[in-house]
Short mmCIF file of C-alpha atoms and ligand atoms in Angstrom, two decimals:
data_model
loop_
_atom_site.label_atom_id
_atom_site.label_comp_id
_atom_site.label_asym_id
_atom_site.label_seq_id
_atom_site.Cartn_x
_atom_site.Cartn_y
_atom_site.Cartn_z
CA UNK D 1 -32.78 -27.69 3.70
CA UNK D 2 -33.14 -28.40 -0.02
CA UNK D 3 -35.13 -25.17 -0.40
CA UNK D 4 -32.31 -23.18 1.27
CA UNK D 5 -29.72 -24.70 -1.08
CA UNK D 6 -31.82 -23.83 -4.11
CA UNK D 7 -32.45 -20.32 -2.78
CA UNK D 8 -28.73 -19.77 -2.25
CA UNK D 9 -28.03 -20.96 -5.80
CA UNK D 10 -30.71 -18.66 -7.19
CA UNK D 11 -29.32 -15.77 -5.15
CA UNK D 12 -25.80 -16.31 -6.53
CA UNK D 13 -27.20 -16.47 -10.08
CA UNK D 14 -29.20 -13.26 -9.54
CA UNK D 15 -26.18 -11.43 -8.13
CA UNK D 16 -24.19 -12.43 -11.21
CA UNK D 17 -26.97 -11.58 -13.65
CA UNK D 18 -27.50 -8.11 -12.11
CA UNK D 19 -23.78 -7.37 -11.71
CA UNK D 20 -24.45 -6.93 -8.00
CA UNK D 21 -22.46 -7.27 -4.79
CA UNK D 22 -24.10 -8.37 -1.54
CA UNK D 23 -23.06 -6.58 1.66
CA UNK D 24 -24.19 -7.59 5.15
CA UNK D 25 -23.80 -5.79 8.47
CA UNK D 26 -22.28 -7.65 11.40
CA UNK D 27 -25.73 -7.87 13.08
CA UNK D 28 -27.52 -9.62 10.20
CA UNK D 29 -28.91 -13.17 10.48
CA UNK D 30 -26.21 -15.86 10.24
CA UNK D 31 -27.45 -17.13 6.85
CA UNK D 32 -27.39 -13.60 5.41
CA UNK D 33 -23.82 -13.02 6.66
CA UNK D 34 -22.83 -16.42 5.26
CA UNK D 35 -24.22 -15.62 1.81
CA UNK D 36 -22.76 -12.09 1.64
CA UNK D 37 -19.72 -11.10 -0.43
CA UNK D 38 -18.57 -8.73 2.33
CA UNK D 39 -19.54 -8.34 6.00
CA UNK D 40 -18.55 -5.40 8.16
CA UNK D 41 -19.52 -2.38 10.22
CA UNK D 42 -21.68 0.41 8.88
CA UNK D 43 -18.93 2.62 7.54
CA UNK D 44 -16.69 -0.14 6.16
CA UNK D 45 -19.62 -1.48 4.14
CA UNK D 46 -20.41 1.94 2.65
CA UNK D 47 -16.76 2.30 1.70
CA UNK D 48 -16.74 -1.22 0.25
CA UNK D 49 -19.78 -0.25 -1.82
CA UNK D 50 -17.94 2.81 -3.14
CA UNK D 51 -14.75 0.84 -3.89
CA UNK D 52 -16.48 -2.08 -5.62
CA UNK D 53 -16.69 -2.15 -9.43
CA UNK D 54 -20.24 -3.59 -9.09
CA UNK D 55 -23.01 -1.35 -10.41
CA UNK D 56 -25.64 -2.72 -8.06
CA UNK D 57 -25.22 -2.88 -4.27
CA UNK D 58 -27.56 -5.05 -2.19
CA UNK D 59 -27.18 -3.63 1.32
CA UNK D 60 -28.37 -5.99 4.06
CA UNK D 61 -28.57 -3.69 7.05
CA UNK D 62 -30.76 -0.79 8.12
CA UNK D 63 -31.91 2.17 6.07
CA UNK D 64 -29.33 4.81 7.10
CA UNK D 65 -26.53 2.43 6.07
CA UNK D 66 -27.94 1.93 2.56
CA UNK D 67 -28.45 5.69 2.37
CA UNK D 68 -24.77 6.29 3.26
CA UNK D 69 -23.78 3.88 0.48
CA UNK D 70 -26.04 5.77 -1.96
CA UNK D 71 -24.48 9.09 -0.86
CA UNK D 72 -20.93 7.79 -1.33
CA UNK D 73 -21.77 6.08 -4.67
CA UNK D 74 -24.48 8.19 -6.36
CA UNK D 75 -23.78 6.51 -9.72
CA UNK D 76 -24.67 3.05 -8.35
CA UNK D 77 -28.02 1.40 -7.70
CA UNK D 78 -28.32 0.68 -3.96
CA UNK D 79 -31.00 -1.80 -2.94
CA UNK D 80 -32.16 -2.54 0.60
CA UNK D 81 -33.96 -5.91 0.73
CA UNK D 82 -36.34 -4.66 3.46
CA UNK D 83 -37.42 -1.03 3.13
CA UNK D 84 -38.95 -1.26 6.63
CA UNK D 85 -35.57 -2.04 8.25
CA UNK D 86 -34.99 1.29 9.95
CA UNK D 87 -32.87 2.34 12.93
CA UNK D 88 -35.00 3.74 15.76
CA UNK D 89 -32.06 5.78 17.03
CA UNK D 90 -31.53 7.43 13.63
CA UNK D 91 -35.23 8.36 13.65
CA UNK D 92 -34.97 10.01 17.09
CA UNK D 93 -33.72 13.28 15.61
CA UNK D 94 -35.28 14.98 12.58
CA UNK D 95 -33.88 17.73 10.38
CA UNK D 96 -36.33 20.16 12.06
CA UNK D 97 -35.05 19.16 15.51
CA UNK D 98 -31.48 19.79 14.41
CA UNK D 99 -32.29 23.19 12.89
CA UNK D 100 -33.75 24.19 16.28
CA UNK D 101 -30.74 22.90 18.25
CA UNK D 102 -28.27 24.64 15.92
CA UNK D 103 -30.11 27.95 16.36
CA UNK D 104 -29.55 27.66 20.13
CA UNK D 105 -25.78 27.19 19.59
CA UNK D 106 -24.60 29.52 16.81
CA UNK D 107 -21.16 28.56 15.47
CA UNK D 108 -20.94 25.28 17.41
CA UNK D 109 -20.03 22.43 15.01
CA UNK D 110 -22.37 19.44 14.84
CA UNK D 111 -20.86 15.95 14.92
CA UNK D 112 -23.38 13.42 13.58
CA UNK D 113 -23.05 9.72 14.26
CA UNK D 114 -23.54 7.88 10.96
CA UNK D 115 -26.74 6.47 12.50
CA UNK D 116 -28.69 9.49 11.18
CA UNK D 117 -30.83 10.19 8.12
CA UNK D 118 -29.32 11.82 5.03
CA UNK D 119 -31.35 14.99 5.79
CA UNK D 120 -29.71 15.24 9.24
CA UNK D 121 -26.22 14.47 7.88
CA UNK D 122 -26.74 17.26 5.34
CA UNK D 123 -27.22 19.76 8.20
CA UNK D 124 -24.19 18.51 10.15
CA UNK D 125 -20.54 19.55 9.92
CA UNK D 126 -18.89 16.15 10.19
CA UNK D 127 -19.95 12.54 10.68
CA UNK D 128 -18.41 9.95 12.98
CA UNK D 129 -18.78 6.23 13.62
CA UNK D 130 -18.48 4.24 16.81
CA UNK D 131 -14.90 3.51 15.74
CA UNK D 132 -13.66 7.08 15.35
CA UNK D 133 -15.93 9.26 17.54
CA UNK D 134 -13.17 10.54 19.84
CA UNK D 135 -10.76 11.30 16.96
CA UNK D 136 -13.51 13.12 15.05
CA UNK D 137 -14.60 15.21 18.06
CA UNK D 138 -10.97 16.15 18.74
CA UNK D 139 -10.41 17.04 15.06
CA UNK D 140 -13.07 19.77 15.10
CA UNK D 141 -11.58 23.29 15.21
CA UNK D 142 -13.74 24.55 18.05
CA UNK D 143 -13.70 24.22 21.84
CA UNK D 144 -17.37 23.24 21.85
CA UNK D 145 -19.13 20.43 19.98
CA UNK D 146 -22.78 19.40 19.66
CA UNK D 147 -23.14 15.66 19.07
CA UNK D 148 -26.16 13.77 17.73
CA UNK D 149 -28.15 11.55 18.11
CA UNK D 150 -26.71 9.07 20.65
CA UNK D 151 -26.39 10.25 24.25
CA UNK D 152 -24.37 7.12 25.12
CA UNK D 153 -21.80 7.46 22.32
CA UNK D 154 -21.59 11.19 23.13
CA UNK D 155 -21.04 10.45 26.81
CA UNK D 156 -18.34 7.94 25.90
CA UNK D 157 -16.59 10.45 23.59
CA UNK D 158 -16.82 13.15 26.28
CA UNK D 159 -14.87 10.94 28.70
CA UNK D 160 -11.66 11.40 26.69
CA UNK D 161 -12.23 14.13 24.09
CA UNK D 162 -10.79 17.50 25.01
CA UNK D 163 -13.92 19.50 24.16
CA UNK D 164 -16.89 21.08 25.83
CA UNK D 165 -19.68 18.79 24.69
CA UNK D 166 -23.46 18.84 24.58
CA UNK D 167 -25.62 16.23 22.90
CA UNK D 168 -29.07 15.13 21.75
CA UNK D 169 -30.96 12.71 23.98
CA UNK D 170 -31.22 9.73 21.59
CA UNK D 171 -30.29 6.11 22.22
CA UNK D 172 -30.26 2.65 20.72
CA UNK D 173 -33.16 0.67 22.22
CA UNK D 174 -31.23 -2.60 21.78
CA UNK D 175 -27.98 -1.57 23.50
CA UNK D 176 -29.82 0.42 26.16
CA UNK D 177 -31.53 -2.82 27.29
CA UNK D 178 -28.23 -4.27 28.55
CA UNK D 179 -28.10 -3.73 32.32
CA UNK D 180 -25.00 -3.60 34.57
CA UNK D 181 -26.47 -6.38 36.74
CA UNK D 182 -26.47 -8.72 33.71
CA UNK D 183 -22.80 -7.99 33.02
CA UNK D 184 -21.90 -8.44 36.70
CA UNK D 185 -23.73 -11.79 36.70
CA UNK D 186 -21.86 -12.97 33.57
CA UNK D 187 -18.54 -11.86 35.07
CA UNK D 188 -19.26 -13.71 38.33
CA UNK D 189 -20.06 -16.89 36.38
CA UNK D 190 -16.90 -16.47 34.25
CA UNK D 191 -14.27 -14.83 36.48
CA UNK D 192 -11.53 -15.41 33.88
CA UNK D 193 -13.46 -13.54 31.16
CA UNK D 194 -12.87 -10.05 29.76
CA UNK D 195 -15.80 -7.78 28.91
CA UNK D 196 -15.91 -5.82 25.66
CA UNK D 197 -18.82 -3.54 24.79
CA UNK D 198 -20.12 -1.16 22.12
CA UNK D 199 -20.16 2.56 23.04
CA UNK D 200 -23.93 2.60 22.37
CA UNK D 201 -24.28 0.84 25.75
CA UNK D 202 -25.32 2.89 28.76
CA UNK D 203 -22.40 4.54 30.67
CA UNK D 204 -23.18 2.27 33.66
CA UNK D 205 -22.33 -0.71 31.40
CA UNK D 206 -19.34 1.02 29.75
CA UNK D 207 -17.93 1.52 33.28
CA UNK D 208 -17.63 -2.27 33.60
CA UNK D 209 -15.84 -2.83 30.26
CA UNK D 210 -12.23 -3.88 29.72
CA UNK D 211 -12.47 -2.55 26.18
CA UNK D 212 -15.00 -0.34 24.33
CA UNK D 213 -15.13 -0.43 20.52
CA UNK D 214 -17.14 -0.69 17.30
CA UNK D 215 -18.31 -4.02 15.94
CA UNK D 216 -15.22 -4.25 13.70
CA UNK D 217 -13.04 -3.38 16.70
CA UNK D 218 -14.49 -6.41 18.46
CA UNK D 219 -13.17 -8.80 15.80
CA UNK D 220 -9.69 -7.31 16.19
CA UNK D 221 -9.91 -7.42 20.00
CA UNK D 222 -11.11 -11.06 20.01
CA UNK D 223 -8.13 -12.15 17.89
CA UNK D 224 -5.58 -10.21 19.95
CA UNK D 225 -6.66 -10.83 23.54
CA UNK D 226 -4.99 -13.57 25.58
CA UNK D 227 -8.33 -14.21 27.30
CA UNK D 228 -10.12 -17.41 26.29
CA UNK D 229 -13.57 -16.23 27.39
CA UNK D 230 -15.03 -12.94 26.18
CA UNK D 231 -18.30 -11.39 27.35
CA UNK D 232 -19.66 -9.31 24.48
CA UNK D 233 -21.93 -6.30 25.01
CA UNK D 234 -23.50 -5.79 21.61
CA UNK D 235 -26.11 -7.24 19.24
CA UNK D 236 -25.93 -11.04 19.11
CA UNK D 237 -25.37 -11.20 15.32
CA UNK D 238 -21.72 -10.40 16.10
CA UNK D 239 -21.31 -13.99 17.34
CA UNK D 240 -21.42 -15.51 13.85
CA UNK D 241 -18.00 -14.21 12.78
CA UNK D 242 -16.48 -14.09 16.28
CA UNK D 243 -17.04 -17.85 16.67
CA UNK D 244 -15.97 -18.66 13.11
CA UNK D 245 -12.73 -16.69 13.39
CA UNK D 246 -11.87 -17.81 16.96
CA UNK D 247 -12.89 -21.47 17.34
CA UNK D 248 -10.68 -21.86 20.44
CA UNK D 249 -12.41 -19.02 22.34
CA UNK D 250 -15.73 -18.80 24.14
CA UNK D 251 -18.07 -15.83 23.57
CA UNK D 252 -20.90 -14.94 25.90
CA UNK D 253 -23.73 -12.46 25.29
CA UNK D 254 -24.77 -11.39 28.82
CA UNK D 255 -28.44 -10.70 27.98
CA UNK D 256 -31.08 -12.46 25.89
CA UNK D 257 -32.46 -9.06 24.89
CA UNK D 258 -29.49 -7.96 22.76
CA UNK D 259 -31.34 -8.48 19.48
CA UNK D 260 -32.06 -5.61 17.07
CA UNK D 261 -35.43 -6.47 15.50
CA UNK D 262 -34.73 -4.26 12.49
CA UNK D 263 -31.42 -5.96 11.74
CA UNK D 264 -33.15 -9.33 11.89
CA UNK D 265 -35.90 -8.48 9.36
CA UNK D 266 -33.85 -9.36 6.28
CA UNK D 267 -34.04 -12.97 5.10
CA UNK D 268 -32.33 -14.64 2.16
CA UNK D 269 -35.72 -14.74 0.45
CA UNK D 270 -35.97 -10.93 0.81
CA UNK D 271 -32.52 -10.52 -0.75
CA UNK D 272 -33.44 -12.74 -3.71
CA UNK D 273 -36.84 -11.02 -4.15
CA UNK D 274 -35.27 -7.54 -4.19
CA UNK D 275 -32.85 -8.65 -6.94
CA UNK D 276 -35.50 -10.52 -8.95
CA UNK D 277 -37.64 -7.39 -9.15
CA UNK D 278 -34.87 -4.80 -8.72
CA UNK D 279 -37.07 -3.19 -6.08
CA UNK D 280 -36.41 -1.15 -2.91
CA UNK D 281 -33.87 1.17 -4.53
CA UNK D 282 -32.60 3.74 -2.01
CA UNK D 283 -32.30 7.24 -3.43
CA UNK D 284 -31.25 10.55 -1.90
CA UNK D 285 -32.09 13.92 -3.55
CA UNK D 286 -29.03 15.44 -5.26
CA UNK D 287 -28.73 18.61 -3.13
CA UNK D 288 -29.02 16.49 0.03
CA UNK D 289 -26.46 14.02 -1.34
CA UNK D 290 -23.90 16.79 -1.82
CA UNK D 291 -24.33 18.27 1.66
CA UNK D 292 -24.44 14.87 3.40
CA UNK D 293 -21.42 13.72 1.44
CA UNK D 294 -19.47 16.77 2.64
CA UNK D 295 -20.06 15.60 6.25
CA UNK D 296 -19.00 12.04 5.42
CA UNK D 297 -15.94 13.25 3.47
CA UNK D 298 -14.93 15.50 6.38
CA UNK D 299 -14.93 12.39 8.58
CA UNK D 300 -12.93 10.37 6.05
CA UNK D 301 -10.19 13.04 6.15
CA UNK D 302 -9.67 12.51 9.90
CA UNK D 303 -6.58 10.29 10.38
CA UNK D 304 -7.59 6.79 11.46
CA UNK D 305 -6.25 5.81 14.87
CA UNK D 306 -8.29 2.62 15.14
P1 13P J 401 -21.13 -0.19 13.82
O1 13P J 401 -20.77 1.13 13.24
O2 13P J 401 -20.18 -0.62 14.88
O3 13P J 401 -21.36 -1.18 12.74
O4 13P J 401 -22.50 -0.01 14.59
C1 13P J 401 -23.65 0.34 13.92
C2 13P J 401 -24.81 0.12 14.76
O5 13P J 401 -25.93 0.31 14.35
C3 13P J 401 -24.59 -0.29 16.12
O6 13P J 401 -25.78 -0.50 16.75
FE1 SF4 J 402 -30.05 1.13 15.33
FE2 SF4 J 402 -29.44 -0.02 17.62
FE3 SF4 J 402 -30.33 -1.52 15.66
FE4 SF4 J 402 -27.89 -0.41 15.56
S1 SF4 J 402 -28.59 -1.98 16.97
S2 SF4 J 402 -29.38 -0.47 13.92
S3 SF4 J 402 -28.27 1.55 16.58
S4 SF4 J 402 -31.45 0.12 16.71
#
């Protein structure tokens, strides 16, 4: 306990000394979220990084998120405490794969979920997040859209978007593990509960949901709903803030397997070590930064309806 207190004090001192801000994704370990200056979803954190006057950004999340922050703030130093914290879904499509798919569909715009590498974003027309996928797909001036890399988010967008859609066959190994039977079991044990899930879940799970939204959308939903019990279909790190912000409500994760191992790699010790040594700086080549930024900026111009 004493060691943790000392570590937290050292971390605060290092952040001050380096002129740094600490950002943590909603799936990070509780103690990392607790120590962070800002917590949020992938896009909100990248925007927070860009808006902050801090010159150094410590991004506690996975690699594509730190890369997005570096793309949006090329003049800042972006550090990821664990260089090995990747996103398996982002790695399921390479730039070479996308070049091949684009050649099969001349003129069809590519919508890239932010869970992609900078090289893939650079080859795409517009990015989207789990919060704005439908609005982004509908904003594209074409009847057809090719969406990457998540088949589940693409399937979800295709349910309501008014476009002819095709997509890449990628998925999030964590969300894909959630099975309809587990949700049905949780609902049977809590008949008064509502079920909210992330669009990265399989369509068979999305079919059972009362509400489908991004991690940030879940905080809003939890505050607004009249329901006192909420079954949550996403990574279990979401519970930290849900419980803190809604002490009168009960939150249930329907499966013990909803843990993203990459999101859980980062410890407070890693954060302090990265600042002590100013190591694990995330950089993106300039030409790639410009092209990837164009895709992110195109998304940011889409009116927010969420
Ligand atoms: P959010 O955009 O909702 O933060 O989701 C990112 C992610 O990796 C979900 O698995
Ligand atoms: Fe990637 Fe899934 Fe982990 Fe999110 S939860 S970072 S999509 S592997």
